[in-house]
PDB file of C-alpha atoms and ligand atoms in Angstrom:
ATOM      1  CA  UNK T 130      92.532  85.485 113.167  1.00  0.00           C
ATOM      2  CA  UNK T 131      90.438  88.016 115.190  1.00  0.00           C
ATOM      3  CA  UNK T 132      92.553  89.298 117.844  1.00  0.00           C
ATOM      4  CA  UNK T 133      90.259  89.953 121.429  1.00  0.00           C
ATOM      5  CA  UNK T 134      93.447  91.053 123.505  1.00  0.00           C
ATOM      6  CA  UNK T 135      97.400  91.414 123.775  1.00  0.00           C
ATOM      7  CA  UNK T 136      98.772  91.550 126.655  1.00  0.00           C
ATOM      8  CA  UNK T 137     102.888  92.245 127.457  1.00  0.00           C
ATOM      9  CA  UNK T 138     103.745  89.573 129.620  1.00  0.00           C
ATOM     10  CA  UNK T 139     107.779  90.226 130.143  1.00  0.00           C
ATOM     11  CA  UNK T 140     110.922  90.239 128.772  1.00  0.00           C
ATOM     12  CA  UNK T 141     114.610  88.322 129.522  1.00  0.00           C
ATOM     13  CA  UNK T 142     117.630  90.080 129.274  1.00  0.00           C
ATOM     14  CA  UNK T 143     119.283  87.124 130.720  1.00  0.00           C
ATOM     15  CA  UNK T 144     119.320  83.479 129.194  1.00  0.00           C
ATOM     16  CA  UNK T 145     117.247  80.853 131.246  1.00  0.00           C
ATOM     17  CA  UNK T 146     115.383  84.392 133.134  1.00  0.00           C
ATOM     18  CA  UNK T 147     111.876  84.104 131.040  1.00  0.00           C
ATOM     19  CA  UNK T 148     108.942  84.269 131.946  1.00  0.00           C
ATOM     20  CA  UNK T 149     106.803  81.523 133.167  1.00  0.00           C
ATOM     21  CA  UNK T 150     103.698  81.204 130.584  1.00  0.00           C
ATOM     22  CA  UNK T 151     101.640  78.126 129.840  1.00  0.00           C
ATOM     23  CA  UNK T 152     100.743  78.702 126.476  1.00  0.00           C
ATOM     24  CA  UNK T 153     102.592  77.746 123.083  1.00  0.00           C
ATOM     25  CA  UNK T 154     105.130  80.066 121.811  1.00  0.00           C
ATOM     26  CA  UNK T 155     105.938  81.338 118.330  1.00  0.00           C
ATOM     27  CA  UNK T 156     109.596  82.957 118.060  1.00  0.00           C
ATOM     28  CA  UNK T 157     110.469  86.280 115.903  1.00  0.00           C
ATOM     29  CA  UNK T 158     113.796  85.998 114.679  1.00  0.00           C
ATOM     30  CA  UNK T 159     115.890  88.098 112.255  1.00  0.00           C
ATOM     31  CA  UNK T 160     118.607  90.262 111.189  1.00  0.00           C
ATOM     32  CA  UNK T 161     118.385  93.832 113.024  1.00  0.00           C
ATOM     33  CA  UNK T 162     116.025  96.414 111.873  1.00  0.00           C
ATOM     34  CA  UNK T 163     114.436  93.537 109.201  1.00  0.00           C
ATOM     35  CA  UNK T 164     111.243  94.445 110.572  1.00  0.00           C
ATOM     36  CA  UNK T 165     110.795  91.808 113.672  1.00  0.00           C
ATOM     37  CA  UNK T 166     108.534  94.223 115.540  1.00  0.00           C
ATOM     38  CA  UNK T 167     106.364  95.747 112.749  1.00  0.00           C
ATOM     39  CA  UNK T 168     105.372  92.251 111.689  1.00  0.00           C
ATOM     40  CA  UNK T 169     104.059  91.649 115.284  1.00  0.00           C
ATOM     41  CA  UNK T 170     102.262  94.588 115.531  1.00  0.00           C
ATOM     42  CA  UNK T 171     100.508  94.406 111.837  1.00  0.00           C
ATOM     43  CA  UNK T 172      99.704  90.648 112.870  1.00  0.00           C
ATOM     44  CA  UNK T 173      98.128  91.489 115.819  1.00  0.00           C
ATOM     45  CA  UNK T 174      96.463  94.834 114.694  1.00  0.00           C
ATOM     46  CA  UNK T 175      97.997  97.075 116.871  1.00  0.00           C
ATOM     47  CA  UNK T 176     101.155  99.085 117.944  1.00  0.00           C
ATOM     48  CA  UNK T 177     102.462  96.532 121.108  1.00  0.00           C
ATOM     49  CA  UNK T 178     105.847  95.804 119.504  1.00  0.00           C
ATOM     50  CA  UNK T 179     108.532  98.567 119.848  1.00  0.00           C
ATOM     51  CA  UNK T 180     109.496  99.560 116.644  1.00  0.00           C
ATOM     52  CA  UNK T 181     112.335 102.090 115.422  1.00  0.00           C
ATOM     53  CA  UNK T 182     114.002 103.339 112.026  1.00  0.00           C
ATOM     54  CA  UNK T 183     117.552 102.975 114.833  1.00  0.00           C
ATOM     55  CA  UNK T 184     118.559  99.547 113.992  1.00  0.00           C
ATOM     56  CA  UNK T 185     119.148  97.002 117.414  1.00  0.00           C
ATOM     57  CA  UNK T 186     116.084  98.283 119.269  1.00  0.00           C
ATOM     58  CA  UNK T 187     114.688  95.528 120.499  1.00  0.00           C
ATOM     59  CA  UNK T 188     118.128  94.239 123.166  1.00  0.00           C
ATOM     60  CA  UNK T 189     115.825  91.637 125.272  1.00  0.00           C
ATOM     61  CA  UNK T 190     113.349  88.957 124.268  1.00  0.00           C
ATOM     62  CA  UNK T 191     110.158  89.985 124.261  1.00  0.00           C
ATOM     63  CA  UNK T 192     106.907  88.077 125.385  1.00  0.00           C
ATOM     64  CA  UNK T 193     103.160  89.005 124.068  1.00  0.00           C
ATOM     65  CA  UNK T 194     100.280  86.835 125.099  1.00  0.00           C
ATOM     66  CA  UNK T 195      97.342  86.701 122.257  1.00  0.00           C
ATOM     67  CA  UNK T 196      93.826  85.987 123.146  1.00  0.00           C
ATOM     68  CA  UNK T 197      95.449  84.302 126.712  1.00  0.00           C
ATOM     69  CA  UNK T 198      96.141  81.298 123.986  1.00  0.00           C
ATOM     70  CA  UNK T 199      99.348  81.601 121.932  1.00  0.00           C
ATOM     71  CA  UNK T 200     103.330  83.605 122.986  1.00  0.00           C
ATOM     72  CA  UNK T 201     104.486  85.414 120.264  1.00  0.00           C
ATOM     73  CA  UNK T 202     108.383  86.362 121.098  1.00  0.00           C
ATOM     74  CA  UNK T 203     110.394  88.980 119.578  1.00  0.00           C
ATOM     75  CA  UNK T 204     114.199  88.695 119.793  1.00  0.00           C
ATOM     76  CA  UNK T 205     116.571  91.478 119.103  1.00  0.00           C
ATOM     77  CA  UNK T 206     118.114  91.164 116.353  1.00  0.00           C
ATOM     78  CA  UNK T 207     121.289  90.244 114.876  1.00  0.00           C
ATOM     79  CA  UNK T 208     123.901  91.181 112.060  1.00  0.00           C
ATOM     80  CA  UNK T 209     124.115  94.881 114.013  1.00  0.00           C
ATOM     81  CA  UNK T 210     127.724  95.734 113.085  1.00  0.00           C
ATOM     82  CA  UNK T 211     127.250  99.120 115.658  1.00  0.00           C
ATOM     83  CA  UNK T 212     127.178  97.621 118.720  1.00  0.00           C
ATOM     84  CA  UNK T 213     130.480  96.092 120.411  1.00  0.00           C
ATOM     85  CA  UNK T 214     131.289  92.644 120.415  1.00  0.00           C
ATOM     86  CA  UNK T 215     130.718  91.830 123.508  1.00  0.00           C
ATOM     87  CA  UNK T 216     127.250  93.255 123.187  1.00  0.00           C
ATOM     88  CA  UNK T 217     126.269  90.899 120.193  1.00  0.00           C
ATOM     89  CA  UNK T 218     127.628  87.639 121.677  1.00  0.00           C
ATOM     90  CA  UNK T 219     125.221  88.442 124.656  1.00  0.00           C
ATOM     91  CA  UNK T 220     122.003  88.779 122.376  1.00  0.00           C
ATOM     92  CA  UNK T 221     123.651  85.520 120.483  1.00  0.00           C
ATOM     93  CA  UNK T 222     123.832  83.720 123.713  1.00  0.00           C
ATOM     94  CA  UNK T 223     120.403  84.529 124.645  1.00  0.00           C
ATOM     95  CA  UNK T 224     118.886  84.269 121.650  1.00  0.00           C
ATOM     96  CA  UNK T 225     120.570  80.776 121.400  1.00  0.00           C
ATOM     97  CA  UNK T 226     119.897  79.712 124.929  1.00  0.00           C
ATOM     98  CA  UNK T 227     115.977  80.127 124.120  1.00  0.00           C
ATOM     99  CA  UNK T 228     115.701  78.486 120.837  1.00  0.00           C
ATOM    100  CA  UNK T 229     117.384  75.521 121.887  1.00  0.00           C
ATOM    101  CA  UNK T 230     115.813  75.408 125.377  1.00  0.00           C
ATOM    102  CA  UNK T 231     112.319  76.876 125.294  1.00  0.00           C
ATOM    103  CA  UNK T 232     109.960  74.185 126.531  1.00  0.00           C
ATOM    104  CA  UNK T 233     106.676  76.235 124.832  1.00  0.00           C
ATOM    105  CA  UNK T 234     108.517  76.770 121.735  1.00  0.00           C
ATOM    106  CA  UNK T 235     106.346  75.517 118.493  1.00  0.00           C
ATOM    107  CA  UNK T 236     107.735  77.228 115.409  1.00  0.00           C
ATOM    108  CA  UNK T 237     110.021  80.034 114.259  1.00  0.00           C
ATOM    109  CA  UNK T 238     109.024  82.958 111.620  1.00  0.00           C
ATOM    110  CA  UNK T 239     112.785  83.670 109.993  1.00  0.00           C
ATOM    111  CA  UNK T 240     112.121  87.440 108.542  1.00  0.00           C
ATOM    112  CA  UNK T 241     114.359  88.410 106.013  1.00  0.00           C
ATOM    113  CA  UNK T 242     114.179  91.769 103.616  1.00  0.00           C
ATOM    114  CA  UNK T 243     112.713  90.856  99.956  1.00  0.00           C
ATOM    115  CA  UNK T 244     115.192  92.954  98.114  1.00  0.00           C
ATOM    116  CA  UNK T 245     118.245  90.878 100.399  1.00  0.00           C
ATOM    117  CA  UNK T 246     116.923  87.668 101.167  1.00  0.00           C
ATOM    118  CA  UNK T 247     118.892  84.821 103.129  1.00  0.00           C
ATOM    119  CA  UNK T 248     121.956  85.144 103.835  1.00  0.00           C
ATOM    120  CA  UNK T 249     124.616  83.573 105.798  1.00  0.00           C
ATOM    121  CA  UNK T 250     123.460  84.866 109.118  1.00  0.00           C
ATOM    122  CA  UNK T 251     119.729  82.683 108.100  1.00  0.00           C
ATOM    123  CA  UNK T 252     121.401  79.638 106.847  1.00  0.00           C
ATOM    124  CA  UNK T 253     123.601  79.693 110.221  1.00  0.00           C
ATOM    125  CA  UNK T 254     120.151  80.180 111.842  1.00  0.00           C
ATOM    126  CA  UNK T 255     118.272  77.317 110.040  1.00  0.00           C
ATOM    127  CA  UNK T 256     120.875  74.984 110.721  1.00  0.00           C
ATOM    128  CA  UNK T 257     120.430  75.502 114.154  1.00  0.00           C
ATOM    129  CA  UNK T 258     117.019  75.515 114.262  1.00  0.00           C
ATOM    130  CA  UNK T 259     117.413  72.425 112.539  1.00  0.00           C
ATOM    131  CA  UNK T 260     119.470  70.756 114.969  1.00  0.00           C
ATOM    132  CA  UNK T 261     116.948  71.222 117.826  1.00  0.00           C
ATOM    133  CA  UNK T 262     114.251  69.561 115.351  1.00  0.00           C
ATOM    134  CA  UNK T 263     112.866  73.347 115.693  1.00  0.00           C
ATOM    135  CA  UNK T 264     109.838  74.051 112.954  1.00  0.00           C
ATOM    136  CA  UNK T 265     110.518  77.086 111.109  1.00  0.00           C
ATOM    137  CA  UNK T 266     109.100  79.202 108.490  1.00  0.00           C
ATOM    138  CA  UNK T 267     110.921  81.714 106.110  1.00  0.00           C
ATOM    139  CA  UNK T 268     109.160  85.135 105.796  1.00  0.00           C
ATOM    140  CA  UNK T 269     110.245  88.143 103.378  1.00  0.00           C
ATOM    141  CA  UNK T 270     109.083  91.101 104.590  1.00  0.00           C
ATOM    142  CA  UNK T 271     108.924  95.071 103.292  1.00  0.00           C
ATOM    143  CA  UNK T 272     107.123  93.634 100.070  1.00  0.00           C
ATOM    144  CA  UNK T 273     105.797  96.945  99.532  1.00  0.00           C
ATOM    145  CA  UNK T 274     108.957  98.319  98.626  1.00  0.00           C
ATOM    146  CA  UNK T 275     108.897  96.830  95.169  1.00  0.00           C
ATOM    147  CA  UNK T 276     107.026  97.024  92.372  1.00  0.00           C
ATOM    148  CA  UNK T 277     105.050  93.861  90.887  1.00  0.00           C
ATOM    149  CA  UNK T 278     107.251  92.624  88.778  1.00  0.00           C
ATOM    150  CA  UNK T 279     110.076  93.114  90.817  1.00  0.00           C
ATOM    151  CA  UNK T 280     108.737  91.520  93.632  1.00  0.00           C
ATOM    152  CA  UNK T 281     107.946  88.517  91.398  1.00  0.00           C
ATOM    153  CA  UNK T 282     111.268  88.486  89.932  1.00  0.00           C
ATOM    154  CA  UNK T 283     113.037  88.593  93.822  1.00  0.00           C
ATOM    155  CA  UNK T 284     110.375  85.933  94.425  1.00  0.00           C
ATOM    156  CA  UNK T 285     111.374  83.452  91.935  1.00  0.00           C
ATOM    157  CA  UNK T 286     114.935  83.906  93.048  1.00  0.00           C
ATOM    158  CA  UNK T 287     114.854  83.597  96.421  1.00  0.00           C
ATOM    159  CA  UNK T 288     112.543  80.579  96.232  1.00  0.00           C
ATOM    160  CA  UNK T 289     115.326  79.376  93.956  1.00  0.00           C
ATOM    161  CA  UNK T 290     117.843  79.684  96.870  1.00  0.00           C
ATOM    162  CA  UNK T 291     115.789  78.264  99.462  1.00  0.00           C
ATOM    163  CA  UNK T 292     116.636  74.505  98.496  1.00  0.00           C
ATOM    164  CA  UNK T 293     112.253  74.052  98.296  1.00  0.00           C
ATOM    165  CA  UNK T 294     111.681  75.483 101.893  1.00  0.00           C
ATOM    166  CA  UNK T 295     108.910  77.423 101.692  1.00  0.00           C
ATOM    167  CA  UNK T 296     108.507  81.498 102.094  1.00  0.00           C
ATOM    168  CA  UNK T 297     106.173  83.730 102.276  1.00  0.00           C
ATOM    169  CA  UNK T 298     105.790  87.319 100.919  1.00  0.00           C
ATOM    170  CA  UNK T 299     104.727  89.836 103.539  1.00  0.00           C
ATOM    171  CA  UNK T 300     104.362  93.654 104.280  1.00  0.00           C
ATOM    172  CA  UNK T 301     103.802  95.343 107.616  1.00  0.00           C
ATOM    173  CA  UNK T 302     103.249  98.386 106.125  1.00  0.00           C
ATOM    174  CA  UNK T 303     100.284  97.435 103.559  1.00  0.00           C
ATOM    175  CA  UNK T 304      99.343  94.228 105.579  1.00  0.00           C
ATOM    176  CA  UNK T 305      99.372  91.791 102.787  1.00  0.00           C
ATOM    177  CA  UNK T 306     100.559  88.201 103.703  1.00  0.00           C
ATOM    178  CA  UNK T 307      99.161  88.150 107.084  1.00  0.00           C
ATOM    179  CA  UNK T 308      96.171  85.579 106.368  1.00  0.00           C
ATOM    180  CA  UNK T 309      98.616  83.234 105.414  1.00  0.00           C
ATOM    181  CA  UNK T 310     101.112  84.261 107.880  1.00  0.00           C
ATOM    182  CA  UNK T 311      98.827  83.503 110.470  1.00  0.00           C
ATOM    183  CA  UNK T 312      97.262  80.271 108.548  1.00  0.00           C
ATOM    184  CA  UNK T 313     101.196  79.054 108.888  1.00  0.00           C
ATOM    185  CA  UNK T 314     101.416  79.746 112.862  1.00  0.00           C
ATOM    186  CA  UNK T 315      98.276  77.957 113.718  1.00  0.00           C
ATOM    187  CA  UNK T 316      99.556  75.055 111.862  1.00  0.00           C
ATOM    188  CA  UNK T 317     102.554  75.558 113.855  1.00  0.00           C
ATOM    189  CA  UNK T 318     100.716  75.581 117.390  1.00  0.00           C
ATOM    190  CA  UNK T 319      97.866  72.758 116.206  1.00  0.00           C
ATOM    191  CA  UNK T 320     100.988  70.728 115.778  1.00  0.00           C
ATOM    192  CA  UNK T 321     101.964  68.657 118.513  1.00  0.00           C
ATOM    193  CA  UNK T 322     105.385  68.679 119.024  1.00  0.00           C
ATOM    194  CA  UNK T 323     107.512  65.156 118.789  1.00  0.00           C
ATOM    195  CA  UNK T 324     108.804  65.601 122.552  1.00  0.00           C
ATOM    196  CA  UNK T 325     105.081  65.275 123.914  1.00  0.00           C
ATOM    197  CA  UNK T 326     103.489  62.447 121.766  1.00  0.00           C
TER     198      UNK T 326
HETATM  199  P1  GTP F  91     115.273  95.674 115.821  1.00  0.00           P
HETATM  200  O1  GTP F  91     114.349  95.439 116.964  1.00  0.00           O
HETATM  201  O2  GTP F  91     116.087  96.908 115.932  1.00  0.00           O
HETATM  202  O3  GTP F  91     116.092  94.470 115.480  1.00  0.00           O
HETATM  203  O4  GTP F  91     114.360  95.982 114.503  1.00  0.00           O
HETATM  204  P2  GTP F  91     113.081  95.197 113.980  1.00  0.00           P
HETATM  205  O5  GTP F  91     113.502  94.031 113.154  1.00  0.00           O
HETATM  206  O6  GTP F  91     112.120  94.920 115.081  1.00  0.00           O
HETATM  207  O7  GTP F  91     112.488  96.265 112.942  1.00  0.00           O
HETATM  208  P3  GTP F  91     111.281  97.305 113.160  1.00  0.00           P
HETATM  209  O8  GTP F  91     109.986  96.585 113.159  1.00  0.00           O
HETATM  210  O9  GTP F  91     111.595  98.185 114.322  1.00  0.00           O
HETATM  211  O10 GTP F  91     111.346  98.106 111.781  1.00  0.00           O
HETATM  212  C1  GTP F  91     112.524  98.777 111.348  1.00  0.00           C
HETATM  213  C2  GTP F  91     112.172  99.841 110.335  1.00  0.00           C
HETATM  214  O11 GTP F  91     111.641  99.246 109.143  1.00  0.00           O
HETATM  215  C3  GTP F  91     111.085 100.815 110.817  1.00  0.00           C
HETATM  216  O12 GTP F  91     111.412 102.096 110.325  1.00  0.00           O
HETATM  217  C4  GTP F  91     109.812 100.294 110.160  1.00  0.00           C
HETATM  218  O13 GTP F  91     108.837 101.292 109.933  1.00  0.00           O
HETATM  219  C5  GTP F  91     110.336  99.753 108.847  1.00  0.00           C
HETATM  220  N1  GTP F  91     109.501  98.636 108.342  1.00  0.00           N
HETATM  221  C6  GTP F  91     109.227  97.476 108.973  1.00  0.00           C
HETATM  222  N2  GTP F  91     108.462  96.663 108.227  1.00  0.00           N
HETATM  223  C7  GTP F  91     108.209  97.319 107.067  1.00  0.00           C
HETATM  224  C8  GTP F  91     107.465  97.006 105.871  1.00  0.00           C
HETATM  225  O14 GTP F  91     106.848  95.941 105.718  1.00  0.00           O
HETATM  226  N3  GTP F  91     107.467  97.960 104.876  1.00  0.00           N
HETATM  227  C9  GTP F  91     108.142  99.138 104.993  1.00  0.00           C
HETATM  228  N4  GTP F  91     108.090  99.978 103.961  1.00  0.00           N
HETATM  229  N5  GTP F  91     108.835  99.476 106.103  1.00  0.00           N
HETATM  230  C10 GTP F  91     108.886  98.581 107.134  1.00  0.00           C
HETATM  231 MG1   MG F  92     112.375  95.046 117.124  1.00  0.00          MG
END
């Protein structure tokens, strides 16, 4: 995918308070510090996406327009035991309010960390996703922090878990998996969703 520009196009702090945009969206969901933001910016060649070694960064949903065509959306992230309570069932309320509401939304990239996989936090998510007849993809990310036939071995397991959804093996840091990556969201957007046929 040859990316001609990127363009921030606001963020909601508040559910039902996003931004207006007429193009399909793709959502960016995962646990905290998984890597949400890095996968962005690696898919779309440049640095757009705050990123941060501190997990819970990103504390608002995110919008990004690509080539004036396609909304990617990164959503803070979850599973953050260092932030209060109250604090986490806002971001879940949010995060909630736009996956099950989001008129533009096409498809969902789950990210989860090779060396953890899924866990109950993503089958929580998928169920939910699945409710709202949401399309979603599973993606491991941080690849590169295993060797070969480690990453094989991790592979293999997790696809074991997964119950024959598919996943794909990605790494922001050395780039590999984004062809496909990307092959997967324009499947997402070419499809037309159910609601409109
Ligand atoms: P929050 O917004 O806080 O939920 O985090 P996030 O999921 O957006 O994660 P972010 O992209 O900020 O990355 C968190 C940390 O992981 C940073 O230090 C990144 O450099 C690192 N990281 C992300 N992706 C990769 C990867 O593919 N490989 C390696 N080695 N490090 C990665
Ligand atoms: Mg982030």
């Amino acid at each position: 995918m040859k990316i001609t520009s990127v363009a921030f196009a606001g963020a909601a702090a508040q559910p039902g308070a996003y931004p207006n945009l007429p193009h399909p969206e793709i959502a960016f969901a995962g646990r905290s510090n998984v890597g949400k933001s890095s996968l962005i910016n690696r898919l779309l060649d440049r640095q757009i996406a705050r990123t941060s070694s501190t997990p819970g960064r990103t504390r608002q949903l995110n919008f990004f327009v690509v080539n004036n065509t396609l909304t990617f959306v990164d959503l803070p992230g979850y599973g953050y035991a260092q932030v209060s309570k109250q604090e986490r069932g806002q971001w879940q309320r949010l995060a909630e309010d736009y996956l099950s509401h989001a008129q533009h939304l096409r498809g969902v990239v789950i990210i989860v960390d090779i060396r953890r996989g899924p866990e109950e936090e993503e089958q929580t998510l998928c169920e939910f996703l699945s409710y709202y007849h949401r399309p979603f993809l599973l993606v491991a990310t941080k690849c590169d922090k295993l060797k070969r036939a480690q990453l094989e071995q991790q592979r293999q397991a997790l696809v074991a878990r997964l119950d024959g959804h598919p996943l794909l093996l990605f790494s922001a840091e050395d780039g590999s998996g984004k062809a496909e990556l990307w092959h997967a969201l324009l499947a997402f957007v070419s499809h037309t969703p159910a609601s409109s046929r």
